[in-house]
Amino acid sequence: MQFNWRSNNTPQDIDKALKTLENFLPFARNTNNGRQLLFKKTRQPRVCKVEYTGQTITITYSNTAQVGRALGALLSGLVLPEKQYAEETPFETLGIMLDCSRNAVMTVEHLKLWLNRLFLLGYNMVMLYTEDTYAIPGEPWFGYQRGAYTKQEIKAIDDYASILGIEIIPCIQTLGHLEKILRHQAYKQIKDTQSVMMVGEPATYALIEKMIKFWKSACRTKRIHIGMDETWDLGLGHYLYKNGYKDGFHLFNEHLARVIKICRKHGLKPMIWSDMYFRLGSKTMNYYDPETTIPRNVVKQIPKETDLVYWDYYHTNKEFYLDWISRHRKLGKEPLVASGIRTSNKYWYDHRLTAKRASACLKACREAKVKELFFTQWGDNGAYCDHD
């Protein structure tokens, strides 16, 4: 079915989005062919409605993402001419995190295809997980032969996403998961263990500031995900020989405070994966240990401007998610929740596991009135699963 819209009676931002998608969707501009699209903005948050009146289709929406969702519903056949179609999402942020660090970095053109698809699903946020796969000026070994994005490429992705009402949030690492750069002799000074940076070393923070400045200059967003998950051996490598043993909680908060200071300097609001607080409070270093205890003095030292991301790709029990959301709130934080689309450690997407685990997480997030939710697509151990 052909759909038509007229620029002279379409809001400017929606007109621009539709022009961007002209070659992707069966839409025509300023013609009399097919159904005529009209757009009506509402103050009611996170809602979209679709109504047929003869040859006219009126889309009532709250933001650009909801226009995309309504158009997706039209194209999929969910909207019937004789009935009104209406949807409402409980989430202020609905996003996807794409792994661009496991030997597969999506090209700019392919990411645009993904952004088109996500627009039609009503998503309004995309994180690009990049450990070292972005090119920092003056750091030739950073992302060396790993397909690193240039600033111009990230700006092109960000510009395109912005037209579709999608926020691009950098998702980087500023403590662990950095084995791909720490293997180079050039970074010997900032190496604690194989994958963890040296806390307290001035050169560590000089490099981190370069990382943050790169993303600040490339993206519109005021938010940044600075990682810091799974640092199992924090302070137990070269740091231990140099400085002696220090408590993991102390080292983690010391480092976080210094990275937060850099973010603040550059006008960015940071978030981190929350697992290390729970792991360090567990006798078995288990993120999901029900016996974990986080001391109050440690909680008080978590910087106020730091958001916590509760990631959980494993549980099938809604009550577990509700418990862990509550535990995050007891830390004085309203968590972002990261569920998982199972694309790691297999040659194919595992729908069976995803349906069981993500469904339980979604139910808990709705019940707990979580505001921000995103789905991760990891490519652990080599990115041999096709993200598409």
Tab-separated table of C-alpha atoms in Angstrom:
chain	number	residue	atom	x	y	z
A	1	MET	CA	0.000	0.000	0.000
A	2	GLN	CA	1.271	3.500	-0.869
A	3	PHE	CA	1.271	6.237	1.784
A	4	ASN	CA	1.584	9.948	1.019
A	5	TRP	CA	2.338	12.998	3.130
A	6	ARG	CA	2.444	16.698	2.351
A	7	SER	CA	5.307	18.807	3.629
A	8	ASN	CA	3.135	21.916	4.015
A	9	ASN	CA	0.908	20.331	6.684
A	10	THR	CA	3.501	18.073	8.381
A	11	PRO	CA	5.579	19.208	11.401
A	12	GLN	CA	9.088	20.101	10.251
A	13	ASP	CA	10.887	17.438	12.317
A	14	ILE	CA	8.533	14.674	11.123
A	15	ASP	CA	8.794	15.876	7.529
A	16	LYS	CA	12.590	15.662	7.771
A	17	ALA	CA	12.435	12.128	9.203
A	18	LEU	CA	10.095	10.945	6.452
A	19	LYS	CA	12.280	12.502	3.743
A	20	THR	CA	15.226	10.577	5.197
A	21	LEU	CA	13.272	7.325	4.867
A	22	GLU	CA	11.856	7.915	1.361
A	23	ASN	CA	14.078	5.244	-0.209
A	24	PHE	CA	13.455	2.780	2.617
A	25	LEU	CA	9.663	2.908	2.947
A	26	PRO	CA	6.682	2.926	0.553
A	27	PHE	CA	6.009	6.608	1.221
A	28	ALA	CA	5.609	9.415	-1.306
A	29	ARG	CA	5.769	13.162	-0.704
A	30	ASN	CA	3.362	15.754	-2.080
A	31	THR	CA	1.414	13.392	-4.332
A	32	ASN	CA	-2.212	12.219	-4.383
A	33	ASN	CA	-1.320	8.540	-4.556
A	34	GLY	CA	-2.531	6.178	-1.845
A	35	ARG	CA	-3.506	7.039	1.716
A	36	GLN	CA	-2.816	10.557	3.004
A	37	LEU	CA	-0.895	10.840	6.286
A	38	LEU	CA	-1.668	13.588	8.804
A	39	PHE	CA	0.291	14.109	12.041
A	40	LYS	CA	-1.116	15.505	15.264
A	41	LYS	CA	1.068	16.049	18.336
A	42	THR	CA	-0.297	15.397	21.833
A	43	ARG	CA	0.947	16.292	25.313
A	44	GLN	CA	0.029	12.824	26.535
A	45	PRO	CA	3.437	11.159	27.058
A	46	ARG	CA	4.710	8.054	25.213
A	47	VAL	CA	1.550	7.451	23.210
A	48	CYS	CA	0.712	6.833	19.558
A	49	LYS	CA	-2.696	6.479	17.896
A	50	VAL	CA	-3.645	5.691	14.314
A	51	GLU	CA	-7.089	6.480	12.883
A	52	TYR	CA	-8.530	5.982	9.400
A	53	THR	CA	-11.032	8.476	7.974
A	54	GLY	CA	-11.682	7.512	4.378
A	55	GLN	CA	-8.389	7.972	2.530
A	56	THR	CA	-6.844	9.933	5.413
A	57	ILE	CA	-4.781	8.377	8.203
A	58	THR	CA	-4.229	10.544	11.278
A	59	ILE	CA	-1.276	9.694	13.529
A	60	THR	CA	-1.418	11.178	17.019
A	61	TYR	CA	1.971	11.079	18.705
A	62	SER	CA	3.985	12.391	21.633
A	63	ASN	CA	7.475	12.236	20.114
A	64	THR	CA	9.297	11.209	16.950
A	65	ALA	CA	9.824	7.649	18.213
A	66	GLN	CA	6.055	7.207	18.507
A	67	VAL	CA	5.578	8.372	14.913
A	68	GLY	CA	7.982	5.629	13.883
A	69	ARG	CA	6.094	3.097	15.972
A	70	ALA	CA	2.790	4.128	14.374
A	71	LEU	CA	4.238	3.861	10.861
A	72	GLY	CA	5.642	0.440	11.734
A	73	ALA	CA	2.192	-0.655	12.879
A	74	LEU	CA	0.704	0.582	9.603
A	75	LEU	CA	3.239	-1.244	7.463
A	76	SER	CA	2.906	-4.480	9.443
A	77	GLY	CA	-0.864	-4.633	8.989
A	78	LEU	CA	-1.698	-4.129	12.665
A	79	VAL	CA	-3.885	-1.121	11.830
A	80	LEU	CA	-7.285	-1.928	10.325
A	81	PRO	CA	-9.331	0.707	8.428
A	82	GLU	CA	-12.452	0.225	10.548
A	83	LYS	CA	-10.686	0.387	13.934
A	84	GLN	CA	-8.608	2.872	15.909
A	85	TYR	CA	-5.145	1.615	16.857
A	86	ALA	CA	-3.496	2.928	20.045
A	87	GLU	CA	-0.342	2.096	21.988
A	88	GLU	CA	1.429	3.445	25.031
A	89	THR	CA	4.897	2.556	26.325
A	90	PRO	CA	5.761	2.847	30.027
A	91	PHE	CA	9.406	3.616	29.212
A	92	GLU	CA	10.865	7.069	28.708
A	93	THR	CA	13.922	5.436	27.122
A	94	LEU	CA	13.692	2.278	25.015
A	95	GLY	CA	17.000	1.318	23.504
A	96	ILE	CA	19.416	-1.156	21.986
A	97	MET	CA	23.130	-1.615	22.728
A	98	LEU	CA	25.122	-2.991	19.808
A	99	ASP	CA	28.501	-4.617	20.444
A	100	CYS	CA	31.071	-3.056	18.110
A	101	SER	CA	34.160	-4.417	19.874
A	102	ARG	CA	34.282	-8.143	19.157
A	103	ASN	CA	36.022	-8.180	15.770
A	104	ALA	CA	32.929	-6.852	13.986
A	105	VAL	CA	32.389	-3.104	13.720
A	106	MET	CA	29.207	-2.153	11.854
A	107	THR	CA	29.752	0.230	8.966
A	108	VAL	CA	28.050	3.608	8.998
A	109	GLU	CA	25.703	2.583	6.185
A	110	HIS	CA	24.648	-0.605	7.929
A	111	LEU	CA	24.032	1.282	11.170
A	112	LYS	CA	21.735	3.611	9.234
A	113	LEU	CA	19.741	0.549	8.166
A	114	TRP	CA	19.511	-0.461	11.827
A	115	LEU	CA	18.369	3.030	12.789
A	116	ASN	CA	15.617	2.853	10.151
A	117	ARG	CA	14.400	-0.437	11.620
A	118	LEU	CA	14.558	0.821	15.190
A	119	PHE	CA	12.605	3.942	14.236
A	120	LEU	CA	9.760	1.717	12.998
A	121	LEU	CA	9.818	-0.184	16.307
A	122	GLY	CA	9.544	2.966	18.423
A	123	TYR	CA	13.066	2.910	19.869
A	124	ASN	CA	14.630	6.218	20.890
A	125	MET	CA	18.143	5.264	22.026
A	126	VAL	CA	21.128	3.331	20.676
A	127	MET	CA	24.384	2.617	22.507
A	128	LEU	CA	27.501	1.716	20.557
A	129	TYR	CA	29.684	-0.501	22.744
A	130	THR	CA	33.232	0.438	21.781
A	131	GLU	CA	36.117	-0.656	23.990
A	132	ASP	CA	38.882	0.604	21.709
A	133	THR	CA	37.156	0.783	18.331
A	134	TYR	CA	37.270	4.551	17.911
A	135	ALA	CA	40.225	6.561	16.655
A	136	ILE	CA	41.684	8.928	19.259
A	137	PRO	CA	44.039	11.595	17.863
A	138	GLY	CA	47.579	11.067	19.131
A	139	GLU	CA	46.923	7.438	20.141
A	140	PRO	CA	47.888	5.350	17.070
A	141	TRP	CA	47.698	2.026	18.950
A	142	PHE	CA	44.142	2.696	20.161
A	143	GLY	CA	41.928	0.541	17.936
A	144	TYR	CA	44.901	-0.377	15.746
A	145	GLN	CA	43.702	-2.666	12.907
A	146	ARG	CA	40.391	-3.101	14.717
A	147	GLY	CA	38.072	-1.087	12.441
A	148	ALA	CA	38.006	1.971	14.716
A	149	TYR	CA	35.370	4.616	13.997
A	150	THR	CA	36.617	8.092	13.125
A	151	LYS	CA	35.011	11.156	14.675
A	152	GLN	CA	33.496	11.981	11.277
A	153	GLU	CA	31.859	8.547	11.114
A	154	ILE	CA	30.379	8.838	14.598
A	155	LYS	CA	29.095	12.333	13.786
A	156	ALA	CA	27.441	10.951	10.643
A	157	ILE	CA	25.731	8.212	12.694
A	158	ASP	CA	24.668	10.721	15.347
A	159	ASP	CA	23.300	13.187	12.771
A	160	TYR	CA	21.252	10.472	11.080
A	161	ALA	CA	19.920	9.103	14.369
A	162	SER	CA	18.936	12.586	15.544
A	163	ILE	CA	16.682	13.050	12.504
A	164	LEU	CA	14.836	9.858	13.528
A	165	GLY	CA	14.497	10.952	17.161
A	166	ILE	CA	17.110	8.448	18.365
A	167	GLU	CA	19.759	9.364	20.938
A	168	ILE	CA	23.212	7.885	20.361
A	169	ILE	CA	24.922	7.238	23.708
A	170	PRO	CA	28.598	6.247	23.772
A	171	CYS	CA	29.178	3.039	25.731
A	172	ILE	CA	32.888	2.709	26.497
A	173	GLN	CA	35.242	1.236	29.104
A	174	THR	CA	37.264	3.305	31.565
A	175	LEU	CA	38.660	0.620	33.887
A	176	GLY	CA	38.352	-2.999	32.704
A	177	HIS	CA	37.734	-4.916	29.458
A	178	LEU	CA	40.660	-3.065	27.888
A	179	GLU	CA	42.929	-5.988	27.077
A	180	LYS	CA	43.007	-4.976	23.406
A	181	ILE	CA	44.913	-1.788	24.210
A	182	LEU	CA	46.781	-2.968	27.318
A	183	ARG	CA	48.492	-5.686	25.261
A	184	HIS	CA	50.493	-2.932	23.535
A	185	GLN	CA	53.782	-1.910	25.105
A	186	ALA	CA	52.797	1.739	24.679
A	187	TYR	CA	50.286	1.322	27.524
A	188	LYS	CA	52.538	-0.559	29.937
A	189	GLN	CA	52.483	2.361	32.389
A	190	ILE	CA	48.697	2.213	32.840
A	191	LYS	CA	48.387	-1.597	33.024
A	192	ASP	CA	47.370	-3.200	36.314
A	193	THR	CA	46.311	-6.613	35.001
A	194	GLN	CA	45.718	-8.042	31.528
A	195	SER	CA	42.442	-6.124	31.136
A	196	VAL	CA	42.326	-3.568	33.996
A	197	MET	CA	43.834	-0.084	34.055
A	198	MET	CA	46.107	1.144	36.838
A	199	VAL	CA	44.113	3.121	39.404
A	200	GLY	CA	45.784	6.311	40.590
A	201	GLU	CA	48.277	6.532	37.716
A	202	PRO	CA	48.162	10.044	36.119
A	203	ALA	CA	48.653	8.583	32.629
A	204	THR	CA	45.484	6.499	33.128
A	205	TYR	CA	43.371	9.613	33.540
A	206	ALA	CA	45.111	11.446	30.714
A	207	LEU	CA	44.027	8.645	28.353
A	208	ILE	CA	40.501	8.501	29.806
A	209	GLU	CA	40.105	12.235	29.252
A	210	LYS	CA	41.061	11.750	25.610
A	211	MET	CA	38.391	9.038	25.345
A	212	ILE	CA	35.715	11.258	26.840
A	213	LYS	CA	36.714	14.273	24.740
A	214	PHE	CA	36.383	12.152	21.584
A	215	TRP	CA	32.767	11.250	22.343
A	216	LYS	CA	31.884	14.703	23.616
A	217	SER	CA	32.996	16.138	20.260
A	218	ALA	CA	31.222	13.477	18.186
A	219	CYS	CA	27.746	13.182	19.779
A	220	ARG	CA	24.906	15.498	20.780
A	221	THR	CA	24.019	13.586	23.909
A	222	LYS	CA	24.890	14.800	27.389
A	223	ARG	CA	25.121	11.206	28.635
A	224	ILE	CA	27.920	8.663	28.497
A	225	HIS	CA	28.227	5.056	29.657
A	226	ILE	CA	31.712	4.626	31.144
A	227	GLY	CA	31.489	0.854	31.750
A	228	MET	CA	33.678	-0.361	34.657
A	229	ASP	CA	32.135	-3.847	34.868
A	230	GLU	CA	33.733	-7.232	35.586
A	231	THR	CA	37.036	-5.905	36.933
A	232	TRP	CA	37.613	-9.145	38.834
A	233	ASP	CA	41.290	-8.572	39.596
A	234	LEU	CA	41.217	-4.843	40.307
A	235	GLY	CA	44.325	-3.833	42.251
A	236	LEU	CA	45.782	-7.345	42.222
A	237	GLY	CA	48.361	-7.015	39.436
A	238	HIS	CA	51.040	-4.369	38.963
A	239	TYR	CA	49.087	-2.118	41.323
A	240	LEU	CA	49.627	-4.613	44.161
A	241	TYR	CA	53.408	-4.720	43.605
A	242	LYS	CA	53.601	-0.944	43.388
A	243	ASN	CA	51.224	0.141	46.172
A	244	GLY	CA	50.378	-2.878	48.304
A	245	TYR	CA	46.922	-4.255	48.910
A	246	LYS	CA	43.905	-1.952	49.047
A	247	ASP	CA	40.256	-2.849	49.503
A	248	GLY	CA	38.386	-3.288	46.213
A	249	PHE	CA	35.531	-0.976	47.223
A	250	HIS	CA	38.054	1.750	48.064
A	251	LEU	CA	39.900	1.401	44.753
A	252	PHE	CA	36.699	1.295	42.707
A	253	ASN	CA	35.211	4.412	44.278
A	254	GLU	CA	38.547	6.234	44.123
A	255	HIS	CA	38.808	5.576	40.399
A	256	LEU	CA	35.136	6.323	39.738
A	257	ALA	CA	35.407	9.685	41.492
A	258	ARG	CA	38.321	10.700	39.260
A	259	VAL	CA	36.560	9.634	36.062
A	260	ILE	CA	33.371	11.422	37.167
A	261	LYS	CA	35.415	14.588	37.639
A	262	ILE	CA	36.550	14.341	34.003
A	263	CYS	CA	32.948	13.782	32.840
A	264	ARG	CA	31.800	16.783	34.847
A	265	LYS	CA	34.548	18.924	33.322
A	266	HIS	CA	33.240	18.088	29.847
A	267	GLY	CA	29.555	18.469	30.688
A	268	LEU	CA	28.606	14.791	30.517
A	269	LYS	CA	26.399	12.784	32.880
A	270	PRO	CA	27.891	9.289	33.375
A	271	MET	CA	26.421	5.872	34.004
A	272	ILE	CA	28.219	2.626	34.906
A	273	TRP	CA	27.400	-1.073	34.946
A	274	SER	CA	26.506	-1.745	38.584
A	275	ASP	CA	27.856	-5.280	39.033
A	276	MET	CA	31.126	-4.467	40.833
A	277	TYR	CA	29.357	-2.981	43.861
A	278	PHE	CA	27.397	-6.205	44.272
A	279	ARG	CA	30.372	-8.453	43.442
A	280	LEU	CA	32.683	-6.777	45.944
A	281	GLY	CA	30.022	-7.288	48.595
A	282	SER	CA	29.785	-11.008	47.802
A	283	LYS	CA	32.065	-13.691	49.245
A	284	THR	CA	31.995	-15.433	45.864
A	285	MET	CA	32.245	-12.284	43.637
A	286	ASN	CA	28.777	-13.165	42.289
A	287	TYR	CA	26.753	-10.234	40.938
A	288	TYR	CA	23.496	-11.981	41.778
A	289	ASP	CA	24.430	-13.295	45.245
A	290	PRO	CA	21.402	-12.763	47.531
A	291	GLU	CA	23.795	-12.576	50.508
A	292	THR	CA	25.806	-9.672	49.056
A	293	THR	CA	26.318	-6.727	51.397
A	294	ILE	CA	27.405	-3.248	50.340
A	295	PRO	CA	28.654	-1.235	53.333
A	296	ARG	CA	26.873	2.057	53.990
A	297	ASN	CA	30.109	4.031	53.850
A	298	VAL	CA	30.682	2.649	50.331
A	299	VAL	CA	27.138	3.596	49.285
A	300	LYS	CA	27.686	7.142	50.555
A	301	GLN	CA	30.786	7.449	48.365
A	302	ILE	CA	28.981	6.597	45.107
A	303	PRO	CA	28.934	9.936	43.250
A	304	LYS	CA	25.429	11.411	43.108
A	305	GLU	CA	25.616	12.161	39.389
A	306	THR	CA	26.451	8.541	38.510
A	307	ASP	CA	23.586	6.443	37.197
A	308	LEU	CA	23.710	2.676	37.719
A	309	VAL	CA	22.848	0.189	34.982
A	310	TYR	CA	21.448	-3.091	36.290
A	311	TRP	CA	22.284	-5.689	33.650
A	312	ASP	CA	20.714	-9.119	33.738
A	313	TYR	CA	20.542	-11.501	30.775
A	314	TYR	CA	19.970	-14.704	32.686
A	315	HIS	CA	17.006	-14.937	35.039
A	316	THR	CA	13.588	-16.275	34.061
A	317	ASN	CA	11.891	-15.312	37.311
A	318	LYS	CA	10.142	-11.923	37.429
A	319	GLU	CA	10.547	-11.770	41.203
A	320	PHE	CA	14.352	-11.865	40.913
A	321	TYR	CA	14.358	-8.801	38.685
A	322	LEU	CA	11.993	-7.006	41.057
A	323	ASP	CA	14.331	-7.783	43.971
A	324	TRP	CA	17.418	-6.478	42.174
A	325	ILE	CA	15.636	-3.329	40.971
A	326	SER	CA	14.696	-2.727	44.607
A	327	ARG	CA	18.306	-3.286	45.740
A	328	HIS	CA	19.485	-0.653	43.273
A	329	ARG	CA	16.909	1.799	44.551
A	330	LYS	CA	18.126	1.188	48.096
A	331	LEU	CA	21.503	2.501	46.902
A	332	GLY	CA	19.723	5.791	46.238
A	333	LYS	CA	19.645	5.242	42.482
A	334	GLU	CA	16.893	4.874	39.895
A	335	PRO	CA	18.482	2.179	37.714
A	336	LEU	CA	18.541	1.867	33.989
A	337	VAL	CA	17.819	-1.781	33.226
A	338	ALA	CA	19.715	-3.707	30.540
A	339	SER	CA	18.140	-6.948	29.386
A	340	GLY	CA	19.715	-9.235	26.808
A	341	ILE	CA	19.038	-10.442	23.292
A	342	ARG	CA	20.968	-13.698	23.139
A	343	THR	CA	23.501	-13.223	20.350
A	344	SER	CA	26.671	-14.233	22.204
A	345	ASN	CA	28.532	-17.562	22.367
A	346	LYS	CA	26.466	-19.122	19.583
A	347	TYR	CA	26.416	-19.048	15.800
A	348	TRP	CA	22.773	-17.971	15.822
A	349	TYR	CA	20.339	-15.780	17.719
A	350	ASP	CA	18.764	-17.840	20.506
A	351	HIS	CA	15.099	-16.897	20.572
A	352	ARG	CA	14.153	-19.515	23.168
A	353	LEU	CA	16.462	-18.096	25.845
A	354	THR	CA	15.715	-14.501	24.896
A	355	ALA	CA	11.961	-14.997	25.156
A	356	LYS	CA	12.208	-16.594	28.606
A	357	ARG	CA	14.636	-14.114	30.112
A	358	ALA	CA	13.764	-10.816	28.452
A	359	SER	CA	10.034	-11.416	28.955
A	360	ALA	CA	10.497	-11.855	32.702
A	361	CYS	CA	12.630	-8.709	32.801
A	362	LEU	CA	10.041	-6.712	30.843
A	363	LYS	CA	7.237	-7.760	33.173
A	364	ALA	CA	9.292	-6.725	36.199
A	365	CYS	CA	10.240	-3.379	34.642
A	366	ARG	CA	6.603	-2.568	33.910
A	367	GLU	CA	5.525	-3.563	37.398
A	368	ALA	CA	8.346	-1.628	39.082
A	369	LYS	CA	7.749	1.389	36.826
A	370	VAL	CA	11.312	1.460	35.529
A	371	LYS	CA	11.802	4.514	33.323
A	372	GLU	CA	14.728	3.429	31.116
A	373	LEU	CA	15.198	0.031	29.508
A	374	PHE	CA	17.519	-1.208	26.800
A	375	PHE	CA	18.437	-4.544	25.236
A	376	THR	CA	22.046	-5.586	24.727
A	377	GLN	CA	23.328	-7.538	21.731
A	378	TRP	CA	26.742	-8.864	22.696
A	379	GLY	CA	29.213	-10.533	20.369
A	380	ASP	CA	31.401	-12.150	23.029
A	381	ASN	CA	34.356	-14.262	21.908
A	382	GLY	CA	34.369	-13.237	18.269
A	383	ALA	CA	31.043	-11.834	17.018
A	384	TYR	CA	30.184	-14.905	14.985
A	385	CYS	CA	26.422	-14.460	15.405
A	386	ASP	CA	24.736	-12.319	12.723
A	387	HIS	CA	23.168	-9.345	14.532
A	388	ASP	CA	20.549	-8.996	11.795
